[in-house]
XYZ file of C-alpha atoms in Angstrom:
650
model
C -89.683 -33.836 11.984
C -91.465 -34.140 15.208
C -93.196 -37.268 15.776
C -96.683 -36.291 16.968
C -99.214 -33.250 16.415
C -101.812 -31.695 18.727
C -104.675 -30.333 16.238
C -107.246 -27.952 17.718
C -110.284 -28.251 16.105
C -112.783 -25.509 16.068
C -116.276 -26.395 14.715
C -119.154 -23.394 14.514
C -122.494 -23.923 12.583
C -125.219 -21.430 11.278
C -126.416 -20.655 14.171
C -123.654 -19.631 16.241
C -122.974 -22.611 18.175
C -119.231 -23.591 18.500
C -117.005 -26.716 20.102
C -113.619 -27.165 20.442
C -111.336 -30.577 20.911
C -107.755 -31.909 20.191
C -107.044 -34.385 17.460
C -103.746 -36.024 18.097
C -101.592 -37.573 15.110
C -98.884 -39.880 16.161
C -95.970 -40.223 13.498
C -94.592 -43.883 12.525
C -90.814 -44.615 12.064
C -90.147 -46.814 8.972
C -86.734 -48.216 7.687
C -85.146 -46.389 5.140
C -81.345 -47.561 3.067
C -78.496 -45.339 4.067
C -77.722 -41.979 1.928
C -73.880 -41.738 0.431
C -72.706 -38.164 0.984
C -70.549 -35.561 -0.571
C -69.132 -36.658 -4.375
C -70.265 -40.095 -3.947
C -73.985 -38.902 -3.736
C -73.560 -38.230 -7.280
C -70.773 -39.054 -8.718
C -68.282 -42.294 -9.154
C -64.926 -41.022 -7.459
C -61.949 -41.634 -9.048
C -58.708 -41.587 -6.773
C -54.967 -40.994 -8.428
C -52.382 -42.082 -6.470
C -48.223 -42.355 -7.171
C -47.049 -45.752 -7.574
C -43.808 -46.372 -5.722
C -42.550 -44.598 -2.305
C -43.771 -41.656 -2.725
C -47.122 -43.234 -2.150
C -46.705 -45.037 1.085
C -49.547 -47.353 2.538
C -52.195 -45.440 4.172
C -55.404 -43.459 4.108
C -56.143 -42.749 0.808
C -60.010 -41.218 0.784
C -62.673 -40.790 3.317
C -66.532 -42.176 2.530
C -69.255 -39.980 3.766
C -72.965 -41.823 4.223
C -75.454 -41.510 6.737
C -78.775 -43.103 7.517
C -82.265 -41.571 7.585
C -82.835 -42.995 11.101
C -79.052 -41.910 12.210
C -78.032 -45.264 13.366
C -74.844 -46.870 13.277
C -73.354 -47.957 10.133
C -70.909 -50.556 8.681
C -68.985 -50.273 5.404
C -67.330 -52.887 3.334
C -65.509 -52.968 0.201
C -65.446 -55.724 -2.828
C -63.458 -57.253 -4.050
C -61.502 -58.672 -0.985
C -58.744 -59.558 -3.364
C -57.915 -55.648 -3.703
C -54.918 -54.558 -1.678
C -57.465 -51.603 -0.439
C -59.353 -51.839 3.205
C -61.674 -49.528 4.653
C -62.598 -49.057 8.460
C -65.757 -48.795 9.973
C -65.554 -44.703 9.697
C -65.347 -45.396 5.767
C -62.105 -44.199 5.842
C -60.530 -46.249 2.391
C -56.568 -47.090 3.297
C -54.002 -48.722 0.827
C -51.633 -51.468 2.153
C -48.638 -51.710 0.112
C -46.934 -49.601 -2.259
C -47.770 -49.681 -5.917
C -45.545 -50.566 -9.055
C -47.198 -49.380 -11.862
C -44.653 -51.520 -13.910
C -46.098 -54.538 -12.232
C -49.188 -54.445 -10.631
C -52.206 -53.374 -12.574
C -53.016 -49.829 -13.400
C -56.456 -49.622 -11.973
C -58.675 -50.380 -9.369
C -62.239 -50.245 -8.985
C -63.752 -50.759 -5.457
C -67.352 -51.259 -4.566
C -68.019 -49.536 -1.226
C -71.136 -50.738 0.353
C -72.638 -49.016 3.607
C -74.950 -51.115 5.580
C -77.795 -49.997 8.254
C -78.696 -52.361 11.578
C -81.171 -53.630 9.741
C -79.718 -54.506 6.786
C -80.688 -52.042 4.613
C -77.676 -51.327 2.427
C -76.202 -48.877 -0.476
C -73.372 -49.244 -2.817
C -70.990 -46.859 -4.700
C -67.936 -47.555 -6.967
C -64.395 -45.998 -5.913
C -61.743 -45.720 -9.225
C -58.570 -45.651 -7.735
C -55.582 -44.870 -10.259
C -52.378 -45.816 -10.607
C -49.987 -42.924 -11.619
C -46.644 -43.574 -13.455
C -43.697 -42.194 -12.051
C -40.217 -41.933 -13.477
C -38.580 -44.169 -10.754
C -36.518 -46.743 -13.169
C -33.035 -46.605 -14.579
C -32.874 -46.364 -18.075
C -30.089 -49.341 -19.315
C -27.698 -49.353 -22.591
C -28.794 -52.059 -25.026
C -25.160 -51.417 -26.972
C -22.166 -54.331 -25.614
C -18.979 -53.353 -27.142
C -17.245 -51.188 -24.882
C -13.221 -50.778 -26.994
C -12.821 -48.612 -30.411
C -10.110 -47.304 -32.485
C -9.297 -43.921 -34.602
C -5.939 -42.439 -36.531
C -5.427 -38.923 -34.837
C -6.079 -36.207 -36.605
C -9.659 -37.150 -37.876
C -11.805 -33.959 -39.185
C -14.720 -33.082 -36.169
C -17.994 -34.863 -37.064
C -15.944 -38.429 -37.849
C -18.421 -40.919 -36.061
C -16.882 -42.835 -33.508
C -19.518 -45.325 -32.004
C -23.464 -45.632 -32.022
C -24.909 -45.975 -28.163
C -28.436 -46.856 -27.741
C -30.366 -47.429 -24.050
C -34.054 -48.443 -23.320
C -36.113 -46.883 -20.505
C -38.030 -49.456 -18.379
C -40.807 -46.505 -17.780
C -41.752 -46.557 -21.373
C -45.573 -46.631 -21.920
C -46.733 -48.561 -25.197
C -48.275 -45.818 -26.079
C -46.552 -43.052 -24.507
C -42.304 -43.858 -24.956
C -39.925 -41.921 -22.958
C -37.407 -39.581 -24.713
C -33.418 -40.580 -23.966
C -31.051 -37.587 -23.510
C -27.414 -38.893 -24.142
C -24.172 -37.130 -22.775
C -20.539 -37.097 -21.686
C -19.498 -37.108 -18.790
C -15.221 -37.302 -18.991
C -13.772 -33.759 -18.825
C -11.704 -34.163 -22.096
C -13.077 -32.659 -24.705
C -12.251 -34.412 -27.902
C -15.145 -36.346 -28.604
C -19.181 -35.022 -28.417
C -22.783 -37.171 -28.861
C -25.536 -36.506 -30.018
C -27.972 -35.554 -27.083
C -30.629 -37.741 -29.075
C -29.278 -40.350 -31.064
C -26.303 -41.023 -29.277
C -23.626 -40.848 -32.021
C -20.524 -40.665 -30.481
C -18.042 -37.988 -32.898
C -14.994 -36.674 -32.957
C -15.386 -32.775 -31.554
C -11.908 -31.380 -32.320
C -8.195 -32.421 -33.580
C -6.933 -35.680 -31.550
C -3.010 -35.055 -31.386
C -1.802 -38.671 -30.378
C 1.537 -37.042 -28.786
C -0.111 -34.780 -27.007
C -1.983 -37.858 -25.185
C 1.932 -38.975 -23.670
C 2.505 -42.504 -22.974
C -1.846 -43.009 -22.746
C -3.224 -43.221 -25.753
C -6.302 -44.920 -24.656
C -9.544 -41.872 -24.029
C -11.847 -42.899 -21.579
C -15.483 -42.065 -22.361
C -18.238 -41.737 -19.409
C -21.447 -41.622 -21.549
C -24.632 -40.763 -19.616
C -28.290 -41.499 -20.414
C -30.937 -39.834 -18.736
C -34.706 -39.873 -19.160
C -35.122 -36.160 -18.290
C -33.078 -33.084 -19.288
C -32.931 -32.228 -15.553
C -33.537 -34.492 -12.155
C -34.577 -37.918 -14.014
C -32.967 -41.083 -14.097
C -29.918 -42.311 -15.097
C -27.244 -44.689 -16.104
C -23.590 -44.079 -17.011
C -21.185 -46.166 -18.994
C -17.351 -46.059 -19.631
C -16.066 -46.943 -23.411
C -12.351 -46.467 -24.445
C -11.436 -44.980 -27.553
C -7.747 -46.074 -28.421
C -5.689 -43.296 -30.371
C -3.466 -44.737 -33.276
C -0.981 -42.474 -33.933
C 0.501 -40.686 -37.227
C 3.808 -38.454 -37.964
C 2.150 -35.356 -37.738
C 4.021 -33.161 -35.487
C 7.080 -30.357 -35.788
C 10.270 -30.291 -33.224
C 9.150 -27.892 -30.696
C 11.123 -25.944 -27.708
C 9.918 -24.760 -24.198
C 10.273 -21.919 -24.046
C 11.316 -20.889 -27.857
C 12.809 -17.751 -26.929
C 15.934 -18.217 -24.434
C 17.569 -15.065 -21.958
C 20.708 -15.920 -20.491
C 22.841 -13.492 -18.393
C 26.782 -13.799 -18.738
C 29.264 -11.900 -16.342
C 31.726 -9.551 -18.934
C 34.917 -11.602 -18.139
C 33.342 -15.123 -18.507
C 35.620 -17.234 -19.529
C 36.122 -18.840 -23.329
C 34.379 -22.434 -23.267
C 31.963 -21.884 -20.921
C 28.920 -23.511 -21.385
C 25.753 -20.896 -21.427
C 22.828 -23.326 -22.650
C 21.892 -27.066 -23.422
C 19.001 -26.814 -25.846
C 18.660 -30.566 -25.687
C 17.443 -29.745 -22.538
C 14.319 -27.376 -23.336
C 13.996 -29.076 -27.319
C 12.458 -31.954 -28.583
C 10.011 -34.047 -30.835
C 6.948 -34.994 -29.407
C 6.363 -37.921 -32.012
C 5.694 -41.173 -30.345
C 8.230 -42.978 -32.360
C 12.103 -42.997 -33.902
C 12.916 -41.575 -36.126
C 10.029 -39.113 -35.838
C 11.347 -37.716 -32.761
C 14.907 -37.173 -33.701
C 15.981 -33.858 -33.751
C 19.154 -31.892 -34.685
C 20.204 -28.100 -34.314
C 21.842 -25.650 -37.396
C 21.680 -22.193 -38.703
C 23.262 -20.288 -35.661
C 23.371 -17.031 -37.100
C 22.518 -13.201 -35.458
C 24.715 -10.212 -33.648
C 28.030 -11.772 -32.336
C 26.862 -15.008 -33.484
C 31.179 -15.311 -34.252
C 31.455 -15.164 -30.429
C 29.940 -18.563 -29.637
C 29.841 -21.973 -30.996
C 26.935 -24.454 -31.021
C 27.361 -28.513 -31.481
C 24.569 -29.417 -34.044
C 23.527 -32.978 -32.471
C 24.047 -31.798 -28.676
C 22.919 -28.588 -28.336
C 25.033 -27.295 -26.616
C 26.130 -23.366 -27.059
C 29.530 -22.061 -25.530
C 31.347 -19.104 -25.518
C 34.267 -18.765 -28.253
C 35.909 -15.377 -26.526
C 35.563 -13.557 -23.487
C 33.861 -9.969 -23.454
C 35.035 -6.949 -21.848
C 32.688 -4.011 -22.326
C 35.542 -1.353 -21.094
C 37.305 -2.178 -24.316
C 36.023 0.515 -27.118
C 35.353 -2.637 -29.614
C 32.665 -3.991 -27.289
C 30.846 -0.570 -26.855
C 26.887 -1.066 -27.500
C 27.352 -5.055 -27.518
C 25.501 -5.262 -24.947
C 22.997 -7.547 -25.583
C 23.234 -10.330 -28.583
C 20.416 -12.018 -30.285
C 20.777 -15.125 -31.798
C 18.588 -17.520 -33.865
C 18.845 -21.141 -33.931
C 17.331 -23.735 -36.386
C 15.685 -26.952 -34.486
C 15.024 -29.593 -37.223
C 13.210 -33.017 -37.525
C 15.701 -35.773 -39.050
C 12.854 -37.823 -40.325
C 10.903 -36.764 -43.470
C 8.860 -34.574 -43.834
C 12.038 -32.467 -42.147
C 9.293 -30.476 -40.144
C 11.613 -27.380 -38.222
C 11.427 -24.314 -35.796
C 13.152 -21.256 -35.251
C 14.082 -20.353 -31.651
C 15.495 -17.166 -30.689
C 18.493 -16.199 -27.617
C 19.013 -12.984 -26.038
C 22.189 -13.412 -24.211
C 22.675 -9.925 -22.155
C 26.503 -9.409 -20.944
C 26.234 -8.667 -17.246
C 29.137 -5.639 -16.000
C 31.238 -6.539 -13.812
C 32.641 -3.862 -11.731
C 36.145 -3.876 -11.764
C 37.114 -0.600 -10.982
C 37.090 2.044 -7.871
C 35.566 5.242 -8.051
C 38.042 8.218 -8.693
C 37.696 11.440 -7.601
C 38.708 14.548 -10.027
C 40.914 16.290 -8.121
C 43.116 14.775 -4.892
C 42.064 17.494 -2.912
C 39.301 19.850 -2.739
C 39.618 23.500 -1.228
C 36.308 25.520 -0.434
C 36.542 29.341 0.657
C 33.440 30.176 2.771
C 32.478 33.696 4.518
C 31.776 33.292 8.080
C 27.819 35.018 7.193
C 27.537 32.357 4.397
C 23.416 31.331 5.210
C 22.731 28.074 6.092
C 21.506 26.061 2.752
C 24.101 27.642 0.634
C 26.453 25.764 -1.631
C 30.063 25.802 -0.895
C 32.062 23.834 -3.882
C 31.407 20.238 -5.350
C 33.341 17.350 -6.038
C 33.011 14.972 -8.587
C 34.244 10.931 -8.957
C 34.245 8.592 -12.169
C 34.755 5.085 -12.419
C 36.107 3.053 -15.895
C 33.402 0.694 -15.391
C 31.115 0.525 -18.629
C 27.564 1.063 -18.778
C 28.752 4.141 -15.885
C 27.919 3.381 -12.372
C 25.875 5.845 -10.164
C 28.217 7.381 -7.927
C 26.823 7.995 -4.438
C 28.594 10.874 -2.063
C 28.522 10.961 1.224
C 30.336 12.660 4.076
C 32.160 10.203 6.482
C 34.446 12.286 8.990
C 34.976 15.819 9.930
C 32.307 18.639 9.626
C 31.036 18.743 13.224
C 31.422 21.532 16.143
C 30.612 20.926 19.654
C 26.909 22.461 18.987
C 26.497 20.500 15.905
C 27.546 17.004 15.074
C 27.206 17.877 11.337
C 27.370 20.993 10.111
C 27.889 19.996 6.379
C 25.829 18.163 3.720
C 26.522 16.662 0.194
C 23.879 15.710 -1.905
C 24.629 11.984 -2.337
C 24.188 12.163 -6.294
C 25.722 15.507 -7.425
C 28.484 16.077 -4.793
C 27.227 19.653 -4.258
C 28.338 20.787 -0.414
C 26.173 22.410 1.364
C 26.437 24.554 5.297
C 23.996 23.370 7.471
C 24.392 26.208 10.151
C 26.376 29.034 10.122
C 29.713 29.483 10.369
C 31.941 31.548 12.728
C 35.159 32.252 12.414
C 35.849 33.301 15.769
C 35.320 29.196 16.809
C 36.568 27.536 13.728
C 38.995 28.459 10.969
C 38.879 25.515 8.943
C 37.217 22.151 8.884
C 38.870 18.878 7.255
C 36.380 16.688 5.771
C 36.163 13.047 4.511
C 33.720 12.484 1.690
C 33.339 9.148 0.270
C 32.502 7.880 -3.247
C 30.828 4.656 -3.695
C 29.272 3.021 -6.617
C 27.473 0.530 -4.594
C 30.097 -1.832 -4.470
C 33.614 0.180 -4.321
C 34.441 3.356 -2.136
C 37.099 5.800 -2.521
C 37.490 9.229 -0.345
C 38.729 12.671 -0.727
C 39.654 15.139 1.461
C 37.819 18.508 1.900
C 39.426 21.475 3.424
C 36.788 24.223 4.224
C 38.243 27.846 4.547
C 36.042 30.146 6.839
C 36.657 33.238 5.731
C 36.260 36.354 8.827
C 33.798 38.801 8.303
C 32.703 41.702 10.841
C 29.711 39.846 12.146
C 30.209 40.977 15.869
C 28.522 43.681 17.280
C 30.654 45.603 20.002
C 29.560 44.659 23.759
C 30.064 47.189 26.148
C 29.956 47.467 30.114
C 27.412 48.562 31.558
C 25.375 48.700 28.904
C 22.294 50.782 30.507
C 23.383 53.301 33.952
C 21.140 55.382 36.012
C 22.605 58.660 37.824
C 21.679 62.527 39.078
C 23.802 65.606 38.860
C 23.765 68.862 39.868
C 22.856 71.587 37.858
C 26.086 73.547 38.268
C 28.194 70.664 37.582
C 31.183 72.210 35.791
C 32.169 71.649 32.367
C 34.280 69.094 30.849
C 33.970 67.068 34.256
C 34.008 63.137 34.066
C 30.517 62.667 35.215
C 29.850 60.542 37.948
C 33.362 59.085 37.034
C 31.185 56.427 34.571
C 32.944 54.988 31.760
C 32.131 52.162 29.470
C 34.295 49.422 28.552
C 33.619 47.469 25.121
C 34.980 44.837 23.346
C 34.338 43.132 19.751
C 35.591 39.557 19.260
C 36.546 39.992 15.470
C 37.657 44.114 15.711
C 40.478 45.328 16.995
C 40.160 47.630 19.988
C 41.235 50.933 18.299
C 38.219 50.390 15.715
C 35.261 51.676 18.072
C 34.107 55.030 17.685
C 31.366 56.337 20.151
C 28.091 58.876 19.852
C 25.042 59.821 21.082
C 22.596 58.780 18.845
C 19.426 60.291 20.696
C 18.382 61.759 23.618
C 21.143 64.765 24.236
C 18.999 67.600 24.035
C 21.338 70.835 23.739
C 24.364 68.903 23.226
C 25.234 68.787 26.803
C 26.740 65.272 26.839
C 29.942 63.616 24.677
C 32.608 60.447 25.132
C 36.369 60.951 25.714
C 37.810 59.946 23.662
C 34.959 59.638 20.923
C 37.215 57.051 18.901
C 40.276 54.987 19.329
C 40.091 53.406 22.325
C 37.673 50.316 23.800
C 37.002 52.747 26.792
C 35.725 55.774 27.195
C 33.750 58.446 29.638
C 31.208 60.300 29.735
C 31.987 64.331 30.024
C 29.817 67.546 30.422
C 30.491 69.353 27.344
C 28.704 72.368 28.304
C 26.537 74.171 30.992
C 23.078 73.953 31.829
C 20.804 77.283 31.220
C 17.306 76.411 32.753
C 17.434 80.384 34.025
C 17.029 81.598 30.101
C 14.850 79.072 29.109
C 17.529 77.741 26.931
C 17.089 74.330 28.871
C 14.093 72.671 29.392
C 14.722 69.283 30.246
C 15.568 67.885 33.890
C 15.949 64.108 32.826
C 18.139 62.767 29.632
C 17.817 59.297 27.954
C 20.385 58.698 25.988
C 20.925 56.223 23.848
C 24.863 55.782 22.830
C 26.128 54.237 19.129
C 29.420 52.138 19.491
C 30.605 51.084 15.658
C 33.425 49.190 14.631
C 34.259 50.910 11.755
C 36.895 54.165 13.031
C 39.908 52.176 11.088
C 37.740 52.216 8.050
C 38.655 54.635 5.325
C 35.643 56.315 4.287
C 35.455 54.560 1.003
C 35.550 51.222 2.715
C 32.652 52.313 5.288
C 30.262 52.129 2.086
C 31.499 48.542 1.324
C 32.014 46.945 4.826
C 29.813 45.436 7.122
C 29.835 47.663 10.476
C 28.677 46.384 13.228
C 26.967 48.843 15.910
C 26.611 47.977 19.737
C 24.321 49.932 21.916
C 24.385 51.954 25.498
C 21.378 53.583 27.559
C 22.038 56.296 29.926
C 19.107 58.053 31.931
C 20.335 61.378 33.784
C 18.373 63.260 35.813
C 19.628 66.748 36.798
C 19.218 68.249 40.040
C 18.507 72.143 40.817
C 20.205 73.917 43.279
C 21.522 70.624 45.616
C 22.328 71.534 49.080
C 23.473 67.949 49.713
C 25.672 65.263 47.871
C 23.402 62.764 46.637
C 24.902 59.572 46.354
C 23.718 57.465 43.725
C 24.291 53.778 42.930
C 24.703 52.665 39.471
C 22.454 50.598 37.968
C 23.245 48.097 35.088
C 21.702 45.165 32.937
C 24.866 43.157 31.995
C 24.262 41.427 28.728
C 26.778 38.341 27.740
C 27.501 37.285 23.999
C 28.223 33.683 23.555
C 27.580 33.569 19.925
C 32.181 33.718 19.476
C 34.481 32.146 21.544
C 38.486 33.327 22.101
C 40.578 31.987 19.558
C 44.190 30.436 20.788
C 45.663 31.863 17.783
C 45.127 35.400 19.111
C 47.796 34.795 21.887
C 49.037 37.849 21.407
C 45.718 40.010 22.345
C 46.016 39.343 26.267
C 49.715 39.781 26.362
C 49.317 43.366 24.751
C 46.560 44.095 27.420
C 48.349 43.388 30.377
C 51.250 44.825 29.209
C 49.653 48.271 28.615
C 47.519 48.190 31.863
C 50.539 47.579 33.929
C 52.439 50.651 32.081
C 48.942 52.824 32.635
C 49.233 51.567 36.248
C 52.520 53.064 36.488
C 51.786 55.933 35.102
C 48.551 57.114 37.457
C 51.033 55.979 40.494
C 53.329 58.373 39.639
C 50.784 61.326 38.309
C 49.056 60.845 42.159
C 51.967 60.668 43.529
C 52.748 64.433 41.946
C 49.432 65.711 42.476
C 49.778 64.858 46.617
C 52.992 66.795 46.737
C 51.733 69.713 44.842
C 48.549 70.083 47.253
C 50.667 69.533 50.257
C 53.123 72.265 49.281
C 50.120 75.228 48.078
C 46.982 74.583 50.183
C 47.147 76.139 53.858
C 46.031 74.131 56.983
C 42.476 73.239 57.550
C 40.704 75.631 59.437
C 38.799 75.224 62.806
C 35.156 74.174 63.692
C 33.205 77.083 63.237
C 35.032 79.078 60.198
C 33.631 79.220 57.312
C 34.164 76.998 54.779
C 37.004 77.426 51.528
């Protein structure tokens, strides 16, 4: 508050009359105790702290006080014997960690706050001590070695562990949680009690040459993140004759070649068979009973084990078809009583050998193919065995022969059913025959045949002829049956002979004006006017021909075989253009597209062809020598002298 007041006093009496004056009041300052704050005002605190590390020394709690005057003030605690301190901003620190196993579990400070003058207040601090699980639990139980028989029932109790938790409040005792820690799983405990039991069937053999189990048990004073302690105990497994003669694996597949020899040795059971029994005679064992198909083919020694072969097998002979495969069953027995025994089974398979080469069905193979035959067609087949038994797969292919210059194989076989098959087409004109290799192999042995292929001719060649288009003019009064132009065409068919062409104008000779000489018979022939033009009567309208000029190869043909046979047909274009009324020679060049045919090639074997030829061109030779020879006399001998410059013409 403020520490002096000005008063203005106003005095007035009954008859108007006033005065005015100040009154001052001066305020005194007297000592008061200091004033605890916050829950200390009202309240006794009470402070829980952790015992152990996860309470380190420090602050703890903060005092709040202050004094009425607001001067400086000192706090203290009592008793000094406390392992508490507080500093002069009444901030309350702890020095040491706290064990609430040792120290006590309470602590009750008096905090006292003290003015200048010595004025003073005092409040009571609680400060708790909170148990924490921080101790090991430890097994009270000593003996550490026990003993069983195998084969005790689950639930057979073993051994009793007990443990004590040092955390345990009089009141308040901890709850143990018991466990095991060893991966084998033959013995269990109770998560409470700690009864240690048998969980499942103890088989001493199975346990080798250790029959001692060792046992981590674990005790914990919290199902999950308390403390713990572990201890090892060893159970020791006595054993009993308990167990049957057993073989690994109990079914046996052995693989024999077919000409193994008698005697051989295909299996030592004592190998894979035996008694797991700790201790003679209980794991003495003996074999018997060999029985099953072909069990008459092999022999087994009853204290060895061993199994050989009494014959050797050959599946090619007819008494071995099917056998294949035998099974046999063998009878693995314990000497010592109780006679405990097994069956075991073996599947010996009889591998084939192959012995023999393939073999072809015929020793040579002849195909007939036409020339036209379309590429992907089947020619013929050929077919190879072998003796060998279960068959082999016979594989075909084609190792020589088969190949042209333009292809390097012009033949396929299908490599499982021997079909033959044309990859291009043939010709005969280039090859007559091919000689092929095929091979037979059944993976392991070959054998080879040879293949003749017959190309058979067909008339697959169209006639070529020279020139085989020609441009000219003529006059209109050209006479009839005149060579025109002196033009001629010359043909030729690889696969006809040259008498078999036969010519005609297929379109393009309006009026008939136009015809060949000779039409047929010959591989050359001309062109002749076979009648006048008429353009005066109208019976002629057209100035320029196209014609378009059939050459077959069929003029040998009877006219039965013409329905039958494949004809070939080559083709000529002419374009004529006739000229009125010339008054001067028009000399025209001919024009032609020549067109060259490689699909055939000359065949040596037609030696015969070009001998014929030049004979008969140097007899025709002859022949127009001497007929111009004649035809110069005769003119010499009728036709007067030429007349002079001037006269008129003949």
């Amino acid at each position: 508050m403020p520490k002096s007041f000005d008063l203005q006093i106003f005095v007035e009496d009954t008859s108007g009359r006033t005065d005015l004056n100040t009154l001052a009041v001066q305020v005194q300052d007297k000592n008061e105790p200091p004033v605890f704050q916050g829950n200390m005002a009202i309240q006794t605190v009470e402070i829980y702290i952790l015992e152990g590390s996860r309470t380190p020394p420090g602050f703890i709690y903060q005092v709040e006080a202050a004094d009425p005057e607001d001067a400086q003030l000192q706090y203290s605690l009592a008793p000094a014997s406390v392992p508490f301190s507080v500093f002069e901003s009444g901030a309350i620190f702890s020095e040491r960690e706290f064990d609430y196993e040792k120290d006590p579990h309470s602590y009750f400070l008096n905090i006292t706050v003290t003015d200048p003058e010595g004025l003073r207040s005092t409040k009571t601090v609680n400060i708790n001590i909170i148990n924490t699980n921080d101790e090991r639990p430890y097994f009270i139980t000593k003996q550490r070695i026990y003993k069983i028989p195998e084969e005790q029932s689950p639930g057979t109790v073993v051994a009793n562990i007990t443990a004590k938790d040092p955390d345990d409040e009089e009141e308040f005792p901890s709850r143990l949680f018991y466990s095991i820690q060893s991966s084998e799983e033959y013995f269990s405990i109770n998560p409470s009690s700690g009864v240690v039991q048998v969980a499942r069937r103890i088989n001493r053999e199975a346990l080798t040459l250790h029959p001692n189990i060792s046992v981590i048990v674990r005790v914990e004073d919290s199902p999950s993140g308390g403390q713990a302690s572990e201890m090892e105990i060893t159970i020791v497994i006595e054993d009993i004759n308990d167990n049957l003669p057993e073989c690994k694996p109990s079914t046996f597949r052995e693989e024999i070649n077919e000409n193994t020899t008698a005697g051989t040795l295909l299996l030592d059971l004592r190998n894979f068979c035996k008694d797991s029994d700790v201790d003679p005679p209980n794991n003495l064992i003996n074999f018997t009973g060999l029985s099953g198909l072909g069990s008459n083919k092999f022999a087994l020694d009853s204290m060895s084990g061993r199994l050989v072969m009494t014959e050797s097998i050959d599946l090619e002979n007819p008494t071995n078809l099917g056998a294949e495969v035998f099974s046999l069953t063998v009878r693995v027995q314990d000497i010592a009583w109780p006679n405990y025994s097994n069956i075991i089974y073996i599947y010996i398979r009889i591998r084939p050998v192959n012995e023999y080469f393939p073999v072809f069905g015929s020793l040579l193979y002849e195909f007939n193919v036409s020339e036209i035959t379309k590429a992907g067609s089947s020619i013929g087949k050929v077919n190879a065995k072998d003796k060998d038994w279960p068959p082999s797969v016979i594989t075909y292919s084609i190792v020589a022969g088969g190949g042209t210059k333009d292809y390097t194989n012009i033949f396929w076989i299908n490599p499982t059913e021997g079909d033959v098959k044309i990859l291009a087409r043939l010709d005969y004109e280039t090859t007559q025959r091919f000689l092929l290799t095929v091979q037979a192999s059944d993976q392991e042995k070959t054998a080879t045949v040879s293949v003749t292929v017959n190309v058979l001719e067909v008339n697959d060649e169209e006639p070529v002829c020279s020139p085989n288009f020609y441009s000219f003019q003529i006059p209109v009064s050209l006479a009839v049956g005149t060579n025109i132009n002196g033009f001629r065409i010359v043909c030729q068919d690889r696969d006809s002979d040259p008498r078999s062409f036969r010519y005609f104008i297929n379109e393009g000779n309006v009026n008939n004006h136009f015809t060949f000489s000779p039409s047929a018979g010959s591989n050359t022939s001309r062109l002749i006017l076979a009648s006048r033009f008429d353009y005066d009567s109208g019976f002629d309208t057209h100035w320029i021909y196209r014609l378009r000029v059939y050459i077959t190869d069929d003029n040998l043909l009877s006219a039965r075989d013409k329905t039958t046979d494949l004809i070939k047909t080559g083709t000529v274009t002419l374009s004529i253009r006739v000229i009125p009324n010339p008054t001067t020679v028009i000399t025209t060049t001919p024009g032609f597209t020549l067109v060259t045919r490689r699909e055939n090639l000359y065949s040596e074997s037609a030696w015969y062809v070009p001998f014929v030829v030049t004979l008969g061109s140097l007899l025709l030779l002859g022949l127009l020598g001497y007929a111009v020879l004649l035809l110069a006399r005769s003119l010499r001998a009728r036709c007067p002298p030429a007349r002079k410059a001037g006269d008129a013409p003949l």
